[in-house]
Amino acid sequence: MLLKDSIYQGDCLEILSSCPNSFVDLIITSPPYADQRANSYGGIAPDAYVEWFLPISEQLFRVLKPTGTFIINIKEKVVNAQRHTYVLELILAMRKQGWLWTEEFIWHKKNCHPGKWPNRFRDAWERLLQFNKSKQFNMYQDSVMVPVGDWAKARLKNLSETDKLRDNSKVGSGFGKNVSNWVGRDKVYPTNVLYLATECANKAHSAAFPIDLPKWFINLFSQPGDIILDPFLGSGTTALAAIQLSRHYLGIEISEQYFQLAKSLLEKESSQLSLFESTI
Amino acid sequence: MLLKDSIYQGDCLEILSSCPNSFVDLIITSPPYADQRANSYGGIAPDAYVEWFLPISEQLFRVLKPTGTFIINIKEKVVNAQRHTYVLELILAMRKQGWLWTEEFIWHKKNCHPGKWPNRFRDAWERLLQFNKSKQFNMYQDSVMVPVGDWAKARLKNLSETDKLRDNSKVGSGFGKNVSNWVGRDKVYPTNVLYLATECANKAHSAAFPIDLPKWFINLFSQPGDIILDPFLGSGTTALAAIQLSRHYLGIEISEQYFQLAKSLLEKESSQLSLFESTI
DNA sequence: GTTCCGCATGAATCGATAG
DNA sequence: ACTATCGATTCATGCGGAA
């Protein structure tokens, strides 16, 4: 039996087996991409990726509540000058397991990895696949509404000199017309594209994705007190986001090194939180 | 035998059959989405989409030069509260036809259609799938370079100074190369995400993509004088882009109404162009 | 105390070289 | 022929020391 607000070190398939059915409200994870993180996961070969992941997604299906959501952050790598198809095949295979493929959000990365090649540009986006067990899943859209002020500010920023040239678009003229759709409203709903920067590598503790990413989905698909699971915890970003939003968390990480890092970061966060609460 | 700089009205499968092998340099198209444009295409059902498209992509494979590129703008629709899988299946099936799935660009729509649903947000992106016949395809990256990000303005005021030092520290053999790459640099290569407004040049119709989209790919994957094909021409945006960039075009459109619209728009553009040329 | 600037560092990919 | 390793390429970001 797993405890709430805990993280476990070990193989997620093993640890998940001691988790009850219909236990968690939301799963957010970023599994190791094919051939990445070879030291902890043995570098799953692209051709073997689906086969490797399916037993895990089967367990995740079991532990997720019927109203819950599963968000998976993934991107196919280039193999032999082509995009590999393991992500496409994974979606098709998970549907056969019973998952509903509800939506595909896009993480548009503000700062992607540099590089230059004769046949392709830098990869500036990743998939955020949303899976559900039923059509009646919990979604709290109002919690992620964007204030019109911010929205306008963001759009105006895009009209800066540089961005005008970058996009080579006529937003200048078309802008007013579209703005008029929103004038008078306090908040607007976001879209299915998230435009965020990756966390910089030389930050104190870099993570695969920025904390705003799990935070956004936690707000959207859960309520305070719900349980958030991340079976590939890494440095603990998902659990950190859960704490900061008053949700319970459950984390699994196979690598001793990442586990210790996550542990210390979470302890630090918790102590700061209780310190803060005691001073109120 | 098809003529350059012409558009044809009829079924693209039929008309393509009279097109020679290895004839066109670049194909850009936005095929009718499943269940859309029901009046012209009989509303292809999502489940029948792949079956309907494969004979067409087979013809396109034949008419494309070995160094050419095929760009297809597509997005799966929502069926029964799920994203349908016909696009994923189409990619897998086209690979079996011999196509290489080189890349997936994202069109991040700046101002997407407003709307609200209980279980999803507004859809602000579409796929731009790149297929090739061989790994050695033509790509002219310099033609689509964009201004460097804002960070450079604030930080690289003394760039030349820095780069001189950087270059001097290296061995003399590389002299000049690195300097020319960086001194006075104000442009960088773009990424695989295109952030464009949905606004299209002519508002008489809907569904078409903005002309900057085909223009970007025409600049990237072809040279002046090359032949650009769009087997689902619609209102003629692709051909218009080709004209404006001094490429030859070839367009096919089944709908009489769209065909006439494209024809008049192209004639107008051509006459303006020749008028402009005669005044030089 | 602000602002400025040098520097290291990436969920990367390709081509060449080596075994 | 086929796999493994390595160097070259690129640009946005945060930290820390300097002005």
Coordinates of C-alpha atoms (C1' of nucleotides) in Angstrom, one line a residue:
Chain A
M1 CA 0.0 0.0 0.0
L2 CA 1.4 3.4 -1.0
L3 CA 1.2 6.4 1.2
K4 CA 0.1 9.8 0.0
D5 CA 2.7 12.6 -0.2
S6 CA 5.5 10.1 -0.6
I7 CA 8.1 9.2 -3.2
Y8 CA 9.4 5.8 -3.9
Q9 CA 12.7 4.6 -5.4
G10 CA 12.5 1.7 -7.7
D11 CA 11.0 0.3 -10.9
C12 CA 7.6 1.9 -11.4
L13 CA 6.0 -1.3 -12.7
E14 CA 6.8 -3.0 -9.4
I15 CA 5.8 -0.2 -7.2
L16 CA 2.6 0.5 -9.0
S17 CA 1.5 -3.1 -8.4
S18 CA 1.0 -2.2 -4.7
C19 CA -1.2 0.7 -5.5
P20 CA -5.0 0.3 -5.2
N21 CA -7.4 0.5 -8.1
S22 CA -8.9 3.9 -8.9
F23 CA -6.6 5.7 -6.4
V24 CA -5.2 8.8 -8.2
D25 CA -7.0 11.7 -9.8
L26 CA -4.3 12.8 -12.3
I27 CA -1.2 11.3 -13.7
I28 CA 1.4 13.7 -15.3
T29 CA 4.6 12.2 -16.4
S30 CA 7.4 12.6 -18.9
P31 CA 8.8 9.1 -19.5
P32 CA 12.4 8.8 -20.7
Y33 CA 12.5 9.4 -24.4
A34 CA 13.9 6.6 -26.5
D35 CA 17.6 6.3 -26.2
Q36 CA 17.7 9.1 -23.5
R37 CA 18.6 8.8 -19.9
A38 CA 20.5 5.6 -20.8
N39 CA 22.1 5.3 -17.4
S40 CA 18.9 4.9 -15.5
Y41 CA 16.6 3.2 -18.0
G42 CA 19.1 1.3 -20.2
G43 CA 18.2 3.6 -23.1
I44 CA 15.1 2.0 -24.5
A45 CA 15.5 1.4 -28.2
P46 CA 13.0 3.3 -30.4
D47 CA 11.8 0.0 -32.0
A48 CA 11.1 -1.5 -28.5
Y49 CA 9.5 1.6 -27.0
V50 CA 5.9 0.7 -27.3
E51 CA 6.4 -2.8 -26.0
W52 CA 8.3 -1.3 -23.0
F53 CA 5.6 1.2 -22.2
L54 CA 2.4 -0.7 -22.6
P55 CA 2.7 -2.7 -19.3
I56 CA 3.2 0.6 -17.5
S57 CA 0.2 2.3 -19.1
E58 CA -1.9 -0.7 -18.2
Q59 CA -1.0 -0.2 -14.5
L60 CA -1.7 3.5 -14.8
F61 CA -5.1 2.7 -16.3
R62 CA -5.9 0.6 -13.3
V63 CA -4.8 3.1 -10.6
L64 CA -6.5 6.1 -12.2
K65 CA -10.0 7.1 -11.1
P66 CA -12.7 6.8 -13.8
T67 CA -12.9 10.6 -13.8
G68 CA -9.2 11.1 -13.9
T69 CA -6.8 12.2 -16.6
F70 CA -3.4 11.0 -17.8
I71 CA -1.0 13.5 -19.4
I72 CA 2.1 12.2 -21.1
N73 CA 4.9 14.5 -22.3
I74 CA 6.7 12.8 -25.2
K75 CA 8.4 13.5 -28.5
E76 CA 9.8 11.1 -31.1
K77 CA 13.4 11.3 -32.0
V78 CA 15.0 11.3 -35.4
V79 CA 16.2 8.0 -36.6
N80 CA 17.9 7.6 -39.9
A81 CA 16.8 11.1 -41.1
Q82 CA 13.2 10.3 -40.3
R83 CA 10.9 11.0 -37.4
H84 CA 10.4 7.6 -35.7
T85 CA 6.8 6.3 -35.4
Y86 CA 6.9 5.0 -31.9
V87 CA 4.7 7.7 -30.5
L88 CA 2.0 7.2 -33.2
E89 CA 2.1 3.5 -32.5
L90 CA 1.9 4.1 -28.8
I91 CA -1.3 6.1 -29.2
L92 CA -2.9 3.4 -31.3
A93 CA -1.8 0.7 -28.9
M94 CA -3.0 2.6 -25.8
R95 CA -6.4 3.0 -27.3
K96 CA -6.6 -0.8 -27.6
Q97 CA -5.9 -0.9 -23.9
G98 CA -9.0 1.1 -23.3
W99 CA -7.6 4.6 -23.1
L100 CA -9.5 7.4 -24.8
W101 CA -7.2 9.7 -26.7
T102 CA -9.0 12.9 -25.8
E103 CA -6.6 15.6 -26.9
E104 CA -3.1 16.5 -28.0
F105 CA -1.7 19.7 -26.4
I106 CA 1.4 21.2 -27.8
W107 CA 4.3 22.5 -25.7
H108 CA 5.8 25.2 -27.9
K109 CA 9.3 25.6 -26.5
K110 CA 10.5 29.2 -26.3
N111 CA 14.1 28.1 -26.1
C112 CA 14.8 24.9 -27.9
H113 CA 18.0 23.0 -28.2
P114 CA 20.4 24.7 -30.6
G115 CA 22.0 23.1 -33.6
K116 CA 22.1 23.1 -37.4
W117 CA 21.7 20.4 -39.9
P118 CA 21.4 20.4 -43.7
N119 CA 18.0 18.7 -43.7
R120 CA 16.1 20.0 -40.7
F121 CA 15.5 22.9 -38.3
R122 CA 15.7 22.9 -34.5
D123 CA 12.8 21.1 -32.8
A124 CA 10.8 23.6 -30.8
W125 CA 7.8 21.5 -29.7
E126 CA 6.8 18.5 -27.8
R127 CA 3.5 16.5 -27.5
L128 CA 1.4 16.6 -24.4
L129 CA -1.0 13.7 -25.0
Q130 CA -4.2 13.6 -22.9
F131 CA -5.8 10.2 -22.2
N132 CA -8.9 9.4 -20.3
K133 CA -10.8 6.4 -19.1
S134 CA -14.2 7.9 -19.8
K135 CA -15.8 10.8 -21.6
Q136 CA -16.9 12.1 -18.2
F137 CA -13.6 13.3 -16.8
N138 CA -13.1 16.2 -14.4
M139 CA -12.0 19.4 -16.0
Y140 CA -11.9 22.8 -14.2
Q141 CA -11.5 25.2 -17.1
D142 CA -12.0 28.3 -15.1
S143 CA -8.9 27.6 -13.0
V144 CA -6.6 28.2 -15.9
M145 CA -8.3 31.2 -17.5
V146 CA -5.9 33.9 -18.5
P147 CA -6.6 37.5 -17.5
V148 CA -7.3 39.6 -20.5
G149 CA -4.5 41.9 -19.3
D150 CA -1.9 39.2 -19.5
W151 CA -3.3 38.1 -22.8
A152 CA -3.2 41.5 -24.3
K153 CA 0.3 42.1 -22.9
A154 CA 1.5 38.8 -24.4
R155 CA 0.0 39.7 -27.7
L156 CA 1.4 43.2 -27.6
K157 CA 4.8 41.8 -26.9
N158 CA 4.5 39.8 -30.1
L159 CA 4.1 43.1 -31.9
S160 CA 7.5 44.2 -30.8
E161 CA 9.8 45.1 -33.6
T162 CA 11.6 41.8 -33.6
D163 CA 8.5 39.7 -33.5
K164 CA 6.9 41.6 -36.3
L165 CA 9.8 40.7 -38.5
R166 CA 10.1 37.2 -37.2
D167 CA 6.5 36.3 -37.9
N168 CA 6.3 38.3 -41.0
S169 CA 2.6 38.6 -40.4
K170 CA 0.1 41.3 -40.7
V171 CA -1.0 41.1 -37.1
G172 CA -0.6 44.9 -36.9
S173 CA -3.7 45.4 -39.1
G174 CA -5.6 42.4 -38.1
F175 CA -5.0 42.9 -34.4
G176 CA -7.7 45.4 -33.6
K177 CA -10.4 43.4 -35.1
N178 CA -9.6 40.3 -33.1
V179 CA -9.1 42.2 -29.9
S180 CA -12.6 43.6 -30.2
N181 CA -13.8 40.1 -29.7
W182 CA -12.4 40.1 -26.2
V183 CA -12.8 43.7 -25.0
G184 CA -14.9 43.9 -21.9
R185 CA -14.1 40.4 -20.8
D186 CA -12.0 39.9 -17.7
K187 CA -10.6 36.5 -18.6
V188 CA -10.3 34.3 -21.5
Y189 CA -9.9 30.5 -21.9
P190 CA -6.5 29.4 -23.1
T191 CA -5.9 27.2 -26.2
N192 CA -4.3 23.8 -26.6
V193 CA -0.9 25.3 -27.2
L194 CA 1.4 26.1 -24.2
Y195 CA 4.2 28.6 -25.0
L196 CA 6.8 28.1 -22.3
A197 CA 10.5 28.2 -22.0
T198 CA 12.4 25.1 -21.0
E199 CA 14.3 25.4 -17.7
C200 CA 17.8 26.5 -18.2
A201 CA 20.4 23.8 -17.6
N202 CA 22.6 25.8 -15.3
K203 CA 19.8 26.7 -13.0
A204 CA 20.3 25.2 -9.5
H205 CA 18.3 22.1 -10.2
S206 CA 17.3 21.8 -13.8
A207 CA 14.3 19.7 -14.7
A208 CA 13.1 18.2 -18.0
F209 CA 10.1 20.5 -18.1
P210 CA 9.3 23.8 -16.4
I211 CA 7.1 23.7 -13.3
D212 CA 4.5 25.8 -15.0
L213 CA 3.7 22.8 -17.2
P214 CA 2.5 20.4 -14.5
K215 CA 1.0 23.3 -12.6
W216 CA -1.2 24.2 -15.6
F217 CA -2.5 20.6 -15.9
I218 CA -2.9 20.2 -12.1
N219 CA -5.1 23.3 -12.0
L220 CA -7.0 22.1 -15.1
F221 CA -7.7 18.5 -14.2
S222 CA -7.7 18.4 -10.4
Q223 CA -8.9 20.1 -7.2
P224 CA -7.1 20.8 -3.9
G225 CA -6.8 17.6 -1.9
D226 CA -6.7 15.4 -5.0
I227 CA -3.8 12.9 -5.6
I228 CA -1.3 13.5 -8.4
L229 CA 0.9 10.7 -9.6
D230 CA 4.2 10.8 -11.5
P231 CA 5.7 7.4 -12.2
F232 CA 8.8 8.9 -13.8
L233 CA 9.4 11.6 -11.2
G234 CA 12.9 12.7 -12.2
S235 CA 13.9 15.7 -10.1
G236 CA 10.4 16.0 -8.6
T237 CA 8.9 18.8 -10.6
T238 CA 5.4 17.3 -10.7
A239 CA 5.4 16.6 -6.9
L240 CA 6.7 20.1 -6.3
A241 CA 3.9 21.6 -8.4
A242 CA 1.4 19.4 -6.5
I243 CA 2.6 20.7 -3.1
Q244 CA 2.5 24.3 -4.2
L245 CA -1.1 23.8 -5.3
S246 CA -2.2 22.0 -2.2
R247 CA -2.6 18.6 -3.9
H248 CA -1.3 15.3 -2.6
Y249 CA 1.4 13.7 -4.6
L250 CA 2.8 10.2 -5.3
G251 CA 6.2 9.9 -7.0
I252 CA 8.3 7.0 -8.4
E253 CA 11.8 7.3 -9.6
I254 CA 14.2 4.5 -10.5
S255 CA 17.4 6.4 -10.4
E256 CA 19.0 6.7 -7.0
Q257 CA 20.6 10.0 -8.0
Y258 CA 17.3 11.6 -9.2
F259 CA 15.4 10.2 -6.3
Q260 CA 17.8 11.8 -3.7
L261 CA 17.6 15.1 -5.6
A262 CA 13.8 15.0 -5.6
K263 CA 13.7 14.0 -2.0
S264 CA 15.8 17.0 -0.9
L265 CA 13.9 19.4 -3.0
L266 CA 10.6 18.2 -1.7
E267 CA 11.7 18.4 1.9
K268 CA 12.9 21.9 1.4
E269 CA 9.6 22.9 -0.2
S270 CA 7.6 21.3 2.6
S271 CA 9.6 22.9 5.4
Q272 CA 9.3 26.3 3.7
L273 CA 5.6 25.7 3.4
S274 CA 5.0 24.9 7.0
L275 CA 7.2 27.8 8.1
F276 CA 5.1 30.0 6.0
E277 CA 1.9 28.6 7.5
S278 CA 3.1 29.0 11.1
T279 CA 3.8 32.6 10.6
I280 CA 0.2 33.4 9.4
Chain B
M1 CA 0.0 16.4 -70.6
L2 CA -0.4 19.2 -68.1
L3 CA 0.8 22.7 -68.8
K4 CA 2.8 24.8 -66.4
D5 CA 1.1 27.8 -64.8
S6 CA -2.3 26.3 -65.3
I7 CA -5.1 25.2 -63.1
Y8 CA -7.5 22.3 -63.9
Q9 CA -11.0 21.6 -62.7
G10 CA -11.8 18.0 -61.9
D11 CA -10.9 15.1 -59.8
C12 CA -7.3 15.2 -58.9
L13 CA -6.7 11.5 -59.2
E14 CA -7.9 11.6 -62.9
I15 CA -6.0 14.8 -63.8
L16 CA -2.8 13.7 -62.0
S17 CA -2.8 10.5 -64.2
S18 CA -1.9 12.7 -67.2
C19 CA 1.1 14.3 -65.4
P20 CA 4.5 12.9 -66.2
N21 CA 6.8 11.2 -63.7
S22 CA 9.2 13.3 -61.6
F23 CA 7.6 16.5 -62.9
V24 CA 7.2 18.8 -59.9
D25 CA 9.6 20.1 -57.3
L26 CA 7.3 20.7 -54.4
I27 CA 3.8 19.7 -53.4
I28 CA 1.9 21.8 -50.9
T29 CA -1.7 21.0 -50.1
S30 CA -4.4 21.1 -47.5
P31 CA -6.7 18.3 -48.4
P32 CA -10.3 18.5 -47.4
Y33 CA -10.5 17.4 -43.8
A34 CA -12.7 14.5 -42.9
D35 CA -16.4 15.5 -43.0
Q36 CA -15.5 19.0 -44.2
R37 CA -16.5 20.5 -47.5
A38 CA -19.1 17.8 -47.9
N39 CA -20.6 19.4 -51.0
S40 CA -17.5 19.1 -53.1
Y41 CA -15.9 15.9 -51.9
G42 CA -18.9 14.0 -50.6
G43 CA -17.7 14.4 -47.0
I44 CA -15.1 11.7 -46.6
A45 CA -15.9 9.8 -43.4
P46 CA -13.0 9.8 -40.9
D47 CA -12.9 6.0 -40.9
A48 CA -12.5 6.0 -44.7
Y49 CA -10.0 8.9 -44.9
V50 CA -6.8 6.8 -45.3
E51 CA -8.3 4.6 -47.9
W52 CA -9.5 7.6 -49.8
F53 CA -6.1 9.4 -49.7
L54 CA -3.7 6.6 -50.4
P55 CA -4.3 6.4 -54.2
I56 CA -3.8 10.2 -54.4
S57 CA -0.5 10.1 -52.4
E58 CA 0.6 7.3 -54.7
Q59 CA 0.1 9.5 -57.7
L60 CA 1.9 12.4 -55.9
F61 CA 4.8 10.1 -55.2
R62 CA 5.1 9.4 -58.9
V63 CA 4.9 13.0 -60.1
L64 CA 7.3 14.4 -57.5
K65 CA 11.0 14.7 -58.4
P66 CA 13.4 12.6 -56.2
T67 CA 14.8 15.7 -54.7
G68 CA 11.3 17.2 -54.1
T69 CA 9.2 17.6 -51.0
F70 CA 5.6 17.0 -50.1
I71 CA 4.0 19.2 -47.4
I72 CA 0.5 18.3 -46.2
N73 CA -1.5 20.5 -43.9
I74 CA -3.9 18.4 -41.9
K75 CA -5.5 18.0 -38.5
E76 CA -7.6 15.3 -37.1
K77 CA -11.1 16.2 -36.0
V78 CA -12.8 15.2 -32.8
V79 CA -15.1 12.2 -33.1
N80 CA -17.1 11.0 -30.2
A81 CA -15.1 13.1 -27.7
Q82 CA -11.8 11.7 -29.0
R83 CA -9.2 12.8 -31.5
H84 CA -9.6 10.5 -34.4
T85 CA -6.6 8.5 -35.5
Y86 CA -6.8 8.8 -39.3
V87 CA -3.8 11.2 -39.4
L88 CA -1.6 8.8 -37.4
E89 CA -2.7 5.9 -39.6
L90 CA -2.1 8.0 -42.8
I91 CA 1.5 8.6 -41.8
L92 CA 2.1 4.9 -41.2
A93 CA 0.4 4.0 -44.4
M94 CA 2.3 6.5 -46.5
R95 CA 5.5 5.2 -45.2
K96 CA 4.6 1.8 -46.6
Q97 CA 4.1 3.5 -49.9
G98 CA 7.7 4.5 -49.9
W99 CA 7.4 8.1 -48.4
L100 CA 9.9 9.1 -45.8
W101 CA 8.3 11.0 -42.9
T102 CA 11.1 13.5 -42.5
E103 CA 9.5 16.0 -40.1
E104 CA 6.3 17.4 -38.6
F105 CA 6.1 21.1 -38.5
I106 CA 3.5 22.8 -36.3
W107 CA 1.4 25.7 -37.4
H108 CA 0.7 27.6 -34.2
K109 CA -2.2 29.7 -35.0
K110 CA -2.0 33.2 -33.6
N111 CA -5.7 33.9 -33.5
C112 CA -7.6 30.8 -33.6
H113 CA -11.3 30.4 -33.8
P114 CA -13.1 31.4 -30.6
G115 CA -15.4 28.9 -28.9
K116 CA -16.0 27.0 -25.7
W117 CA -16.6 23.3 -25.0
P118 CA -17.0 21.6 -21.7
N119 CA -14.2 19.1 -22.3
R120 CA -11.6 20.8 -24.5
F121 CA -10.1 24.2 -25.3
R122 CA -9.9 26.0 -28.6
D123 CA -7.7 24.2 -31.1
A124 CA -4.8 26.5 -31.9
W125 CA -2.5 24.3 -34.0
E126 CA -2.3 22.1 -37.1
R127 CA 0.1 19.6 -38.4
L128 CA 2.3 20.3 -41.4
L129 CA 3.7 16.9 -42.3
Q130 CA 6.9 16.8 -44.5
F131 CA 7.4 13.8 -46.7
N132 CA 10.2 13.0 -49.0
K133 CA 11.2 10.4 -51.6
S134 CA 14.8 10.4 -50.6
K135 CA 17.1 11.7 -47.8
Q136 CA 18.8 13.9 -50.4
F137 CA 16.1 16.5 -50.9
N138 CA 16.6 20.2 -51.8
M139 CA 16.4 22.6 -48.8
Y140 CA 17.4 26.2 -49.0
Q141 CA 17.6 27.2 -45.3
D142 CA 19.1 30.6 -45.8
S143 CA 15.9 31.8 -47.6
V144 CA 13.8 31.6 -44.5
M145 CA 16.1 33.0 -41.8
V146 CA 14.5 35.2 -39.1
P147 CA 15.8 38.1 -37.0
V148 CA 17.5 37.0 -33.9
G149 CA 15.5 37.1 -30.6
D150 CA 15.2 40.1 -28.4
W151 CA 17.9 38.8 -26.0
A152 CA 20.5 39.6 -28.6
K153 CA 19.6 43.2 -28.8
A154 CA 20.1 43.7 -25.1
R155 CA 23.1 41.6 -24.7
L156 CA 25.2 41.4 -27.8
K157 CA 26.1 45.0 -28.3
N158 CA 29.8 44.2 -28.4
L159 CA 29.4 41.0 -30.3
S160 CA 32.1 41.7 -32.8
E161 CA 34.6 42.3 -30.0
T162 CA 33.8 39.0 -28.3
D163 CA 33.9 37.1 -31.6
K164 CA 37.3 38.5 -32.5
L165 CA 38.6 37.2 -29.3
R166 CA 36.9 33.9 -29.8
D167 CA 38.3 33.5 -33.2
N168 CA 41.8 34.5 -32.3
S169 CA 41.9 31.9 -29.6
K170 CA 41.3 29.3 -32.3
V171 CA 43.8 27.9 -34.8
G172 CA 44.4 30.1 -37.8
S173 CA 43.0 27.5 -40.2
G174 CA 39.4 28.4 -39.2
F175 CA 40.0 32.1 -39.7
G176 CA 37.2 34.0 -41.3
K177 CA 34.6 31.3 -41.2
N178 CA 33.5 31.8 -37.6
V179 CA 33.8 35.5 -37.8
S180 CA 31.6 35.7 -40.9
N181 CA 29.0 33.6 -39.1
W182 CA 28.8 35.8 -36.1
V183 CA 30.0 39.3 -36.6
G184 CA 27.1 41.6 -37.2
R185 CA 24.8 38.6 -37.1
D186 CA 21.2 39.6 -36.8
K187 CA 19.5 36.5 -38.2
V188 CA 19.1 32.9 -37.0
Y189 CA 17.6 29.8 -38.5
P190 CA 13.9 29.3 -37.6
T191 CA 12.5 26.3 -35.8
N192 CA 9.9 23.7 -36.8
V193 CA 7.1 25.8 -35.3
L194 CA 5.4 28.5 -37.5
Y195 CA 3.6 31.1 -35.5
L196 CA 1.3 32.7 -38.0
A197 CA -2.1 34.4 -37.9
T198 CA -5.0 32.5 -39.5
E199 CA -5.9 35.6 -41.5
C200 CA -6.1 34.9 -45.2
A201 CA -5.5 37.4 -47.9
N202 CA -9.0 37.0 -49.5
K203 CA -11.9 36.8 -47.2
A204 CA -14.4 35.7 -49.8
H205 CA -14.1 32.2 -48.6
S206 CA -13.0 30.3 -45.5
A207 CA -10.8 27.2 -44.8
A208 CA -7.8 28.4 -46.7
F209 CA -4.5 28.9 -44.9
P210 CA -2.7 32.2 -44.9
I211 CA -0.5 32.9 -47.9
D212 CA 2.6 33.2 -45.7
L213 CA 2.4 29.4 -45.0
P214 CA 2.9 28.2 -48.6
K215 CA 5.3 31.1 -49.2
W216 CA 7.5 29.9 -46.3
F217 CA 7.7 26.3 -47.7
I218 CA 8.2 27.5 -51.3
N219 CA 11.1 29.6 -50.2
L220 CA 12.5 26.7 -48.1
F221 CA 12.1 23.8 -50.5
S222 CA 12.3 25.3 -54.0
Q223 CA 14.1 27.8 -56.2
P224 CA 12.7 30.4 -58.7
G225 CA 11.6 28.6 -61.8
D226 CA 10.6 25.4 -60.0
I227 CA 7.2 23.8 -60.3
I228 CA 4.8 23.9 -57.3
L229 CA 1.8 21.6 -57.3
D230 CA -1.4 21.8 -55.2
P231 CA -3.9 19.0 -56.0
F232 CA -6.5 20.6 -53.7
L233 CA -6.1 24.2 -54.8
G234 CA -9.2 25.6 -53.1
S235 CA -9.2 29.4 -53.6
G236 CA -5.7 29.2 -55.1
T237 CA -3.5 30.4 -52.3
T238 CA -0.6 28.1 -53.1
A239 CA -0.6 29.1 -56.8
L240 CA -0.8 32.8 -55.7
A241 CA 2.3 32.3 -53.5
A242 CA 4.1 30.5 -56.3
I243 CA 3.5 33.4 -58.7
Q244 CA 4.6 36.0 -56.2
L245 CA 7.8 34.1 -55.6
S246 CA 8.5 33.5 -59.4
R247 CA 7.8 29.8 -59.3
H248 CA 5.6 27.9 -61.8
Y249 CA 2.4 26.5 -60.5
L250 CA 0.0 23.6 -61.2
G251 CA -3.3 23.5 -59.5
I252 CA -6.3 21.1 -59.4
E253 CA -9.6 21.8 -57.9
I254 CA -12.8 19.7 -58.1
S255 CA -15.3 22.4 -57.1
E256 CA -16.5 24.6 -59.9
Q257 CA -17.1 27.4 -57.5
Y258 CA -13.6 27.3 -55.9
F259 CA -12.1 26.8 -59.4
Q260 CA -13.7 30.0 -60.7
L261 CA -12.6 31.9 -57.6
A262 CA -9.0 30.7 -57.9
K263 CA -9.0 31.5 -61.7
S264 CA -10.2 35.0 -61.2
L265 CA -7.7 35.6 -58.3
L266 CA -4.8 34.2 -60.3
E267 CA -5.7 36.2 -63.4
K268 CA -5.9 39.4 -61.4
E269 CA -2.5 38.6 -59.8
S270 CA -0.9 37.8 -63.2
S271 CA -2.2 41.0 -64.8
Q272 CA -0.9 43.1 -61.9
L273 CA 2.4 41.3 -62.2
S274 CA 2.8 42.0 -65.9
L275 CA 1.6 45.6 -65.4
F276 CA 4.3 45.9 -62.9
E277 CA 6.9 44.4 -65.1
S278 CA 6.0 46.6 -68.1
T279 CA 6.5 49.7 -66.0
I280 CA 10.1 48.8 -65.1
Chain C
dG1 C1' 22.3 48.9 -5.7
dT2 C1' 21.4 48.5 -10.5
dT3 C1' 22.9 47.2 -15.0
dC4 C1' 26.0 44.8 -17.9
dC5 C1' 28.5 41.1 -19.8
dG6 C1' 31.2 36.5 -19.9
dC7 C1' 30.3 31.9 -19.7
dA8 C1' 28.5 27.3 -19.3
dT9 C1' 25.0 24.3 -20.6
dG10 C1' 21.4 21.8 -22.7
dA11 C1' 15.2 15.3 -23.8
dA12 C1' 19.7 17.2 -30.5
dT13 C1' 21.3 15.6 -35.1
dC14 C1' 24.5 14.8 -38.8
dG15 C1' 28.6 13.1 -41.0
dA16 C1' 32.9 11.2 -40.7
dT17 C1' 35.9 8.0 -38.7
dA18 C1' 36.9 3.8 -36.5
dG19 C1' 36.2 -1.2 -35.1
Chain D
dA1 C1' 27.6 -3.9 -44.4
dC2 C1' 26.6 -2.4 -39.9
dT3 C1' 27.2 -0.3 -35.3
dA4 C1' 29.7 2.8 -32.0
dT5 C1' 31.9 6.9 -30.9
dC6 C1' 33.2 11.8 -31.6
dG7 C1' 33.4 16.5 -33.2
dA8 C1' 31.0 20.4 -35.1
dT9 C1' 27.1 23.1 -35.2
dT10 C1' 23.7 26.4 -32.9
dC11 C1' 21.0 29.9 -29.7
dA12 C1' 18.3 31.2 -25.4
dT13 C1' 18.9 31.4 -20.6
dG14 C1' 20.5 32.2 -15.6
dC15 C1' 24.2 32.8 -12.6
dG16 C1' 27.9 35.4 -10.9
dG17 C1' 31.4 38.7 -11.2
dA18 C1' 32.4 43.4 -12.9
dA19 C1' 31.4 48.2 -13.9

